[in-house]
């Protein structure tokens, strides 16, 4: 379990992370979201035992990271932002070096390196020096480095940044395959990734924790959540009027239509479900409904709401 | 033991990093060429008519002044620039382990370069009868001196991500340590500073200790001096790294 309690990090006068608390259990993939410079990387670095917090506590599987970073790091596999690697080394040489730092030597080291090269699909480039690798291979080398010692906790700082869609999928599949037996924390600003991978998401903005819930619940905060799109056979003006009279409907938008068929969008006052009211209204007027769907909400909308209200709330300097 | 295993892994990596870049070859060639040039041409090895290596060892502090910072400057600055420092210090490695490993690799490399000067004592042996005790103590002194310079370069490298800055700082620091015990400097200082300051500054200098060992005098105090000077600068390096990473 990763436990972060009232974490604060100040760089001089600037507060990069401001009173952040959360806990992550085994089997959870936690997505850390936030705009650039929000404090995601600083938070992850503190969990990884690289930066000391100004205040607050971090523990990994019960080990206090601040008091004993080395013991904590033995539980952690960490893939830093921008994949720093020793450019002059070969992929296999680099992983062999990291394996030695992780306490493997001789045959065991070679076995680990071979296994991880296979797992991360790096066998083809094992003898290439790192500075000749493409971005995708660099990422995978960095991920391989984090997985060498089969850690209980994985911290991945923007693991798919700068990859093409196929490479992204490879990395996602790997994360997905490990999700059950590990604690995984990954930072990203690709929102689709959160929906595809994470069982929980936190949003950090200006160093503060703004939201912490399942991505599906997060989407419910979206202003368009439960907006109902109805396709029906009805005269336009009457339909607009009739649906507008449903008590929970704030407004009715005309999307498309001709003299027979209309597509209307009903926006609820407070994200209530409108399906029952809409069906009743159509039945009363004997209008035939051909299709109806309610909006699941959109993560990018929520992300924008949460991270920009923070900006607005604070007076500009 | 974990300390040794980590230090050894890091030393091995650093060692091969030297030979994977032109640094190693350039350094060794320049070092040998300059050592030969100063010994035989400037130092007047043949003209002196003596089978000793004074003229050879005399120049080492000055060669090291420029060349050792060139070997040391990448040790931490490169890690910082590449960002690998973060990876190193999140892989259950402590600064002390990393310092030990890097120091071992770089010092070993300097020892290799020094060992490759073997034709110089062989020449002396061919021409006459050198005192082998003095030759060995001269080499020992040179190696200790290189280690002290190296520790200084390691410290300045930890201070910055820029290798040039690290190099310049190390050269200036090394110059101070050479000149601290140098007569004209002590005399200059003696004109206005009280005696204890002059003595204090002079005591910092490399040269009195180096010269004593050159003459074949192996005094425990000289070993203590080099040991503590090196140790102190490595300690400062550790402080800088701990401060940057929080350990």
XYZ file of C-alpha atoms in Angstrom:
564
model
C 0.000 0.000 0.000
C 1.164 3.488 -0.811
C 0.157 5.985 1.815
C 0.647 9.688 1.314
C -0.325 11.933 4.204
C -0.453 15.716 4.105
C 2.477 15.866 1.761
C 4.012 19.302 1.220
C 6.976 20.259 -0.942
C 8.328 23.779 -1.149
C 11.075 24.949 -3.468
C 12.125 28.219 -1.928
C 8.979 30.311 -1.802
C 7.097 28.266 -4.361
C 4.859 25.517 -3.018
C 4.922 22.716 -5.567
C 2.860 20.219 -3.601
C 0.398 21.456 -1.023
C -1.148 19.101 1.513
C -1.778 16.091 -0.691
C -3.131 12.892 0.899
C -4.191 9.614 -0.675
C -3.728 5.886 -0.279
C -3.455 3.201 -2.941
C -4.068 -0.515 -2.381
C -2.851 -3.578 -4.204
C -4.723 -4.204 -7.422
C -5.344 -0.522 -8.000
C -4.059 1.408 -10.955
C -4.101 5.008 -9.849
C -3.937 7.674 -12.505
C -2.450 10.983 -11.423
C -3.816 13.728 -13.612
C -3.094 17.384 -13.780
C -1.886 20.162 -16.031
C 1.823 20.586 -16.627
C 3.579 21.940 -13.573
C 0.761 20.874 -11.260
C 3.050 18.886 -8.975
C 2.569 15.364 -10.349
C 6.236 14.638 -10.898
C 7.263 16.203 -7.599
C 4.736 14.012 -5.787
C 5.981 10.879 -7.520
C 9.604 11.777 -6.800
C 8.778 12.057 -3.115
C 7.115 8.639 -3.142
C 10.150 7.212 -4.948
C 12.426 8.535 -2.209
C 14.305 10.905 -4.491
C 13.090 14.200 -3.056
C 12.495 14.707 0.656
C 9.119 16.250 1.497
C 9.043 19.581 3.288
C 6.288 18.202 5.513
C 4.023 15.189 5.655
C 4.631 11.472 5.435
C 4.981 8.862 2.705
C 5.064 5.136 3.259
C 5.247 2.200 0.886
C 4.077 -1.173 2.203
C 4.528 0.150 5.716
C 8.082 1.427 5.161
C 8.624 5.110 5.844
C 10.159 6.445 2.639
C 11.692 9.494 4.302
C 13.315 7.573 7.146
C 14.542 4.622 5.077
C 14.483 5.391 1.357
C 16.692 2.432 0.424
C 14.382 -0.128 2.050
C 11.372 1.514 0.412
C 13.069 1.626 -2.986
C 13.544 -2.132 -2.896
C 9.758 -2.385 -3.118
C 9.494 0.193 -5.875
C 10.060 0.145 -9.593
C 10.300 3.705 -10.861
C 10.202 4.975 -14.397
C 11.207 8.645 -14.291
C 9.869 11.338 -16.571
C 11.719 11.740 -19.894
C 13.395 8.315 -19.562
C 16.903 9.249 -18.439
C 19.299 6.455 -19.486
C 23.056 5.991 -19.873
C 23.295 6.730 -23.570
C 26.665 5.113 -24.196
C 25.667 1.716 -22.803
C 24.029 -1.118 -24.685
C 20.491 -2.077 -23.682
C 21.633 -5.391 -22.210
C 24.630 -3.769 -20.496
C 22.420 -1.120 -18.965
C 19.890 -3.611 -17.674
C 22.725 -5.785 -16.358
C 24.039 -2.800 -14.398
C 20.615 -2.052 -12.951
C 20.158 -5.744 -12.114
C 23.380 -5.610 -10.093
C 22.109 -2.567 -8.227
C 18.966 -4.573 -7.542
C 21.079 -7.274 -5.923
C 21.346 -9.892 -8.673
C 24.686 -11.243 -9.828
C 26.132 -13.936 -12.038
C 23.648 -16.340 -13.631
C 20.664 -14.855 -11.848
C 21.462 -11.414 -13.248
C 21.740 -12.751 -16.802
C 18.518 -14.695 -16.378
C 16.673 -11.594 -15.140
C 18.002 -9.488 -17.979
C 17.047 -12.070 -20.598
C 13.578 -12.428 -19.131
C 12.953 -8.698 -19.022
C 14.313 -8.184 -22.551
C 11.794 -10.760 -23.688
C 8.948 -9.313 -21.668
C 9.484 -5.766 -22.861
C 10.159 -6.863 -26.441
C 13.680 -5.519 -26.421
C 15.539 -8.671 -27.474
C 16.029 -7.281 -30.963
C 17.950 -4.236 -29.731
C 19.819 -5.806 -26.820
C 23.260 -5.088 -28.304
C 22.410 -1.613 -29.569
C 23.708 1.384 -27.659
C 20.941 3.372 -26.036
C 21.620 6.608 -27.942
C 20.683 4.813 -31.177
C 17.264 3.728 -29.919
C 13.957 5.165 -31.048
C 11.719 6.834 -28.504
C 9.537 3.754 -28.159
C 12.490 1.513 -27.390
C 13.871 4.046 -24.929
C 10.548 4.053 -23.063
C 10.488 0.296 -22.986
C 14.075 0.146 -21.763
C 13.128 2.485 -18.962
C 10.096 0.379 -18.159
C 12.246 -2.782 -18.231
C 14.578 -1.155 -15.725
C 11.629 -0.533 -13.405
C 10.414 -4.131 -13.670
C 13.749 -5.956 -13.235
C 13.274 -6.830 -9.592
C 9.552 -7.549 -9.913
C 8.607 -4.768 -7.484
C 5.342 -4.672 -5.550
C 4.908 -1.007 -6.407
C 5.286 0.629 -9.790
C 5.614 4.379 -10.213
C 5.385 5.411 -13.854
C 5.813 9.060 -14.736
C 4.139 9.597 -18.107
C 4.863 6.105 -19.402
C 3.328 6.584 -22.847
C 4.335 10.177 -23.536
C 5.570 10.643 -27.086
C 4.757 7.133 -28.295
C 2.835 6.291 -31.442
C -0.587 4.634 -31.006
C 0.773 1.098 -31.477
C 3.562 1.587 -28.980
C 1.106 3.124 -26.554
C -1.054 0.055 -26.808
C 1.908 -2.224 -26.078
C 2.757 -0.315 -22.912
C -0.891 -0.211 -21.861
C -1.266 -3.951 -22.356
C 1.778 -4.516 -20.178
C 0.409 -2.297 -17.434
C -2.958 -3.980 -17.710
C -1.409 -7.439 -17.372
C 0.321 -6.426 -14.126
C -2.578 -4.520 -12.620
C -3.920 -7.332 -10.452
C -0.815 -8.210 -8.457
C 0.772 -4.793 -8.098
C 0.155 -1.283 -6.913
C 0.553 0.936 -9.919
C 0.646 4.692 -9.910
C 0.979 6.427 -13.230
C 0.895 10.048 -14.158
C -0.400 11.200 -17.495
C -2.226 13.973 -19.197
C -3.749 11.654 -21.762
C -7.295 11.333 -20.499
C -8.289 8.386 -22.662
C -5.491 6.490 -20.968
C -7.059 7.035 -17.586
C -10.332 5.625 -18.813
C -8.602 2.679 -20.446
C -6.218 1.774 -17.637
C -6.981 3.259 -14.275
C -9.366 2.010 -11.650
C -8.997 5.294 -9.818
C -7.892 8.782 -10.677
C -6.724 11.781 -8.716
C -6.516 15.242 -10.178
C -3.792 17.542 -8.925
C -3.839 21.190 -9.795
C -1.504 23.831 -8.441
C -0.120 21.329 -5.989
C -3.478 20.501 -4.459
C -5.578 17.382 -4.672
C -8.788 18.373 -6.456
C -10.506 15.065 -7.015
C -10.083 11.424 -6.083
C -12.496 8.821 -7.457
C -13.108 6.183 -10.109
C -12.916 7.609 -13.643
C -16.586 6.723 -14.212
C -17.617 8.671 -11.122
C -15.388 11.509 -12.119
C -17.173 11.734 -15.434
C -20.488 12.197 -13.620
C -19.273 15.583 -12.546
C -19.263 16.624 -16.135
C -21.904 19.274 -16.959
C -23.104 17.179 -19.869
C -23.581 14.041 -17.758
C -27.009 12.444 -18.384
C -27.850 14.833 -21.185
C -30.310 12.845 -23.281
C -30.257 12.659 -27.041
C -33.620 11.616 -28.464
C -34.420 10.765 -32.061
C -38.125 10.647 -32.788
C -40.807 11.077 -35.430
C -42.576 14.284 -34.436
C -43.231 17.848 -35.580
C -40.289 19.991 -34.532
C -41.949 22.946 -32.774
C -44.348 20.818 -30.719
C -41.621 18.417 -29.689
C -39.327 21.225 -28.558
C -42.148 22.673 -26.481
C -43.333 19.388 -24.976
C -39.896 18.223 -23.868
C -39.142 21.657 -22.477
C -42.051 21.236 -20.071
C -40.453 18.203 -18.346
C -39.593 19.541 -14.863
C -35.938 18.338 -14.735
C -35.078 19.635 -18.183
C -33.130 22.857 -18.220
C -33.219 23.347 -21.964
C -33.865 21.484 -25.179
C -31.414 21.803 -28.049
C -32.261 21.064 -31.615
C -29.507 18.895 -33.103
C -30.812 17.884 -36.521
C -33.989 16.941 -38.300
C -36.405 17.377 -41.218
C -40.222 17.638 -41.401
C -40.661 14.067 -40.090
C -37.755 13.127 -37.878
C -36.096 15.212 -35.170
C -32.924 14.774 -33.143
C -33.144 16.674 -29.883
C -30.788 16.981 -26.965
C -32.291 17.452 -23.498
C -29.945 18.966 -20.937
C -30.890 18.223 -17.314
C -30.982 20.885 -14.635
C -28.750 18.979 -12.256
C -27.430 15.905 -14.069
C -30.613 13.906 -13.299
C -31.654 11.053 -15.513
C -34.271 12.236 -18.018
C -35.152 8.951 -19.690
C -38.447 8.294 -17.906
C -39.776 11.803 -18.428
C -38.812 11.755 -22.086
C -40.459 8.384 -22.738
C -43.659 9.500 -21.006
C -43.806 12.713 -22.962
C -43.353 10.887 -26.246
C -46.025 8.358 -25.288
C -48.532 11.087 -24.417
C -48.123 12.620 -27.853
C -47.929 9.224 -29.575
C -44.549 10.100 -31.032
C -42.420 7.240 -32.146
C -38.939 7.247 -30.493
C -36.379 5.646 -32.786
C -33.312 6.121 -30.648
C -32.358 7.448 -27.244
C -29.018 7.681 -25.483
C -27.779 9.436 -22.401
C -24.379 11.056 -22.169
C -21.900 9.228 -19.861
C -20.089 12.524 -19.249
C -16.693 13.486 -20.502
C -13.461 13.309 -18.569
C -11.809 16.142 -20.442
C -14.718 18.374 -19.510
C -14.347 17.481 -15.840
C -10.597 17.913 -16.073
C -11.057 21.396 -17.488
C -13.731 22.318 -14.943
C -11.567 21.231 -12.034
C -8.245 22.588 -13.173
C -9.469 25.912 -14.503
C -11.770 26.863 -11.631
C -8.631 26.651 -9.546
C -7.057 29.276 -11.759
C -10.113 31.497 -11.719
C -10.557 31.263 -7.963
C -7.102 32.656 -7.455
C -6.589 36.297 -8.396
C -4.123 36.790 -11.190
C -0.736 38.101 -10.180
C 27.678 -7.002 1.235
C 25.349 -4.547 -0.350
C 27.683 -1.559 -0.049
C 30.468 -3.362 -1.888
C 28.140 -4.889 -4.475
C 26.667 -1.498 -5.357
C 30.032 0.269 -5.332
C 31.496 -2.457 -7.531
C 28.633 -2.298 -10.027
C 28.994 1.480 -10.268
C 32.797 1.284 -10.536
C 32.481 -1.236 -13.356
C 30.039 0.973 -15.210
C 32.198 4.073 -14.808
C 35.310 2.221 -15.883
C 33.734 1.047 -19.104
C 32.223 4.501 -19.644
C 35.776 5.903 -19.799
C 36.770 3.421 -22.460
C 33.551 3.814 -24.426
C 34.340 7.462 -24.960
C 37.483 9.058 -26.329
C 38.230 10.487 -22.863
C 40.340 7.513 -21.796
C 42.517 7.380 -24.885
C 42.964 11.119 -25.179
C 43.829 11.360 -21.514
C 46.384 8.563 -21.546
C 48.099 9.756 -24.705
C 48.277 13.374 -23.546
C 49.384 12.425 -20.067
C 52.189 10.196 -21.321
C 53.278 12.657 -23.987
C 53.391 15.577 -21.562
C 55.068 13.546 -18.830
C 57.738 12.489 -21.319
C 58.156 15.962 -22.717
C 58.570 17.618 -19.327
C 60.851 14.938 -17.984
C 63.210 14.574 -20.901
C 63.108 17.970 -22.603
C 62.152 20.581 -20.034
C 63.403 18.762 -16.972
C 66.772 17.941 -18.486
C 66.725 14.290 -17.484
C 69.861 13.383 -19.424
C 71.761 16.585 -18.655
C 71.295 16.127 -14.911
C 73.396 13.009 -15.103
C 71.562 11.420 -12.190
C 69.633 8.159 -12.265
C 66.662 9.421 -10.301
C 63.134 10.454 -11.177
C 63.029 13.911 -9.563
C 62.600 15.573 -12.909
C 59.779 13.198 -13.710
C 57.733 13.519 -10.533
C 58.389 17.243 -10.233
C 55.859 17.952 -12.979
C 53.067 15.694 -11.814
C 51.248 18.260 -9.667
C 51.042 20.536 -12.693
C 49.946 17.815 -15.077
C 47.296 16.665 -12.660
C 46.154 20.222 -12.141
C 44.781 20.257 -15.689
C 44.244 16.601 -16.490
C 42.568 15.225 -13.373
C 39.670 17.724 -13.466
C 39.140 16.577 -17.058
C 38.706 13.027 -15.807
C 36.569 14.034 -12.840
C 34.300 16.643 -14.395
C 31.826 14.213 -15.917
C 31.425 12.033 -12.838
C 28.359 13.804 -11.436
C 27.718 16.657 -13.864
C 26.940 14.146 -16.605
C 24.530 12.199 -14.396
C 22.788 15.403 -13.519
C 22.541 16.606 -17.094
C 21.288 13.266 -18.417
C 18.893 12.912 -15.494
C 20.339 9.514 -14.624
C 21.108 10.759 -11.131
C 17.410 10.356 -10.403
C 17.430 6.783 -11.619
C 20.577 5.938 -9.688
C 19.257 7.338 -6.424
C 15.897 5.635 -6.754
C 17.487 2.218 -7.311
C 18.329 1.600 -3.653
C 21.772 3.204 -4.048
C 23.086 5.595 -1.409
C 25.331 8.553 -2.261
C 28.180 6.976 -0.292
C 28.025 3.814 -2.396
C 27.973 5.790 -5.611
C 30.862 7.995 -4.489
C 32.928 4.951 -3.538
C 32.253 3.307 -6.890
C 33.022 6.370 -8.965
C 36.116 7.193 -6.952
C 37.427 3.644 -7.368
C 36.889 3.680 -11.120
C 38.420 7.106 -11.722
C 41.338 6.531 -9.389
C 41.958 3.151 -10.953
C 41.996 4.819 -14.317
C 44.579 7.390 -13.149
C 46.621 4.560 -11.661
C 46.583 2.859 -15.039
C 47.830 6.014 -16.743
C 50.528 6.378 -14.106
C 51.569 2.745 -14.492
C 52.007 3.299 -18.200
C 54.879 5.667 -17.445
C 56.989 2.590 -16.619
C 59.484 3.309 -19.432
C 60.721 6.302 -17.449
C 62.052 4.305 -14.443
C 63.237 1.632 -16.865
C 65.272 4.256 -18.697
C 66.774 5.413 -15.428
C 67.601 1.814 -14.531
C 69.210 1.272 -17.880
C 71.344 4.380 -17.525
C 72.301 3.985 -13.898
C 71.351 2.648 -10.506
C 68.210 4.412 -9.236
C 67.188 3.983 -5.613
C 64.117 1.811 -6.063
C 62.752 2.746 -2.652
C 62.634 6.374 -3.697
C 61.075 5.453 -7.033
C 58.301 3.482 -5.331
C 57.634 6.186 -2.777
C 57.565 8.717 -5.617
C 54.919 6.723 -7.432
C 52.964 6.315 -4.221
C 53.063 10.067 -3.620
C 51.945 10.724 -7.172
C 49.035 8.318 -6.811
C 47.926 9.893 -3.530
C 48.199 13.332 -5.077
C 46.064 12.214 -8.010
C 43.488 10.885 -5.561
C 43.310 14.193 -3.725
C 42.857 16.105 -6.983
C 40.245 13.603 -8.026
C 38.255 14.040 -4.830
C 38.332 17.787 -5.401
C 37.128 17.322 -8.992
C 34.412 14.972 -7.784
C 33.197 17.640 -5.379
C 33.080 20.387 -8.012
C 31.361 17.984 -10.405
C 28.635 17.338 -7.875
C 28.034 21.076 -7.578
C 26.898 21.609 -11.148
C 25.348 20.042 -14.211
C 27.832 21.881 -16.402
C 31.098 20.058 -16.977
C 32.979 23.211 -17.955
C 32.052 24.934 -14.704
C 33.112 21.838 -12.823
C 36.446 21.780 -14.649
C 37.235 25.435 -14.005
C 36.315 25.225 -10.324
C 38.476 22.148 -9.894
C 41.468 23.787 -11.582
C 41.174 26.885 -9.408
C 40.811 24.779 -6.267
C 43.775 22.648 -7.286
C 45.873 25.707 -7.980
C 45.134 26.989 -4.510
C 46.228 23.705 -2.995
C 49.458 23.704 -4.980
C 50.312 27.282 -4.211
C 49.254 27.239 -0.563
C 52.606 25.878 0.540
C 54.641 27.642 -2.136
C 57.308 30.022 -0.822
C 56.470 33.198 -2.765
C 52.857 32.839 -1.714
C 53.613 32.251 1.948
C 56.008 35.219 1.888
C 53.392 37.402 0.278
C 50.894 36.314 2.880
C 53.354 36.795 5.713
C 53.618 40.538 4.948
C 50.199 41.240 6.350
C 48.673 38.113 7.870
C 49.494 36.855 11.369
C 51.760 33.854 11.571
C 49.030 31.362 12.453
C 47.080 32.254 9.322
C 50.201 31.784 7.202
C 50.894 28.446 8.841
C 47.274 27.435 8.514
C 47.171 28.183 4.817
C 50.547 26.587 4.245
C 49.391 23.453 6.012
C 46.648 23.046 3.429
C 49.133 22.788 0.586
C 49.823 19.609 -1.315
C 53.432 20.373 -2.006
C 55.298 19.955 1.301
C 53.767 16.514 1.727
C 54.292 15.562 -1.873
C 57.910 16.695 -1.854
C 58.702 14.853 1.353
C 57.437 11.606 -0.144
C 59.350 12.401 -3.342
C 62.574 12.296 -1.421
C 61.670 8.840 -0.202
C 60.587 9.956 3.280
C 57.501 7.982 4.204
C 55.998 9.821 7.132
C 52.658 8.775 8.562
C 51.646 12.436 8.717
C 51.902 12.803 4.951
C 49.672 9.773 4.481
C 47.272 11.249 7.004
C 47.307 14.522 5.120
C 46.407 12.993 1.774
C 43.948 10.630 3.392
C 42.131 13.389 5.228
C 42.223 15.853 2.313
C 40.699 13.216 0.022
C 38.273 12.019 2.654
C 37.146 15.540 3.464
C 36.370 16.370 -0.144
C 34.497 13.136 -0.611
C 32.546 13.995 2.497
C 31.668 17.374 1.001
C 30.557 15.581 -2.164
C 28.310 13.387 -0.082
C 26.835 16.464 1.605
C 26.089 18.098 -1.729
C 24.449 14.962 -3.117
C 22.484 14.329 0.045
C 21.280 17.897 -0.021
C 20.148 17.596 -3.623
C 18.365 14.298 -3.133
C 17.407 14.508 0.495
C 19.664 11.875 1.964
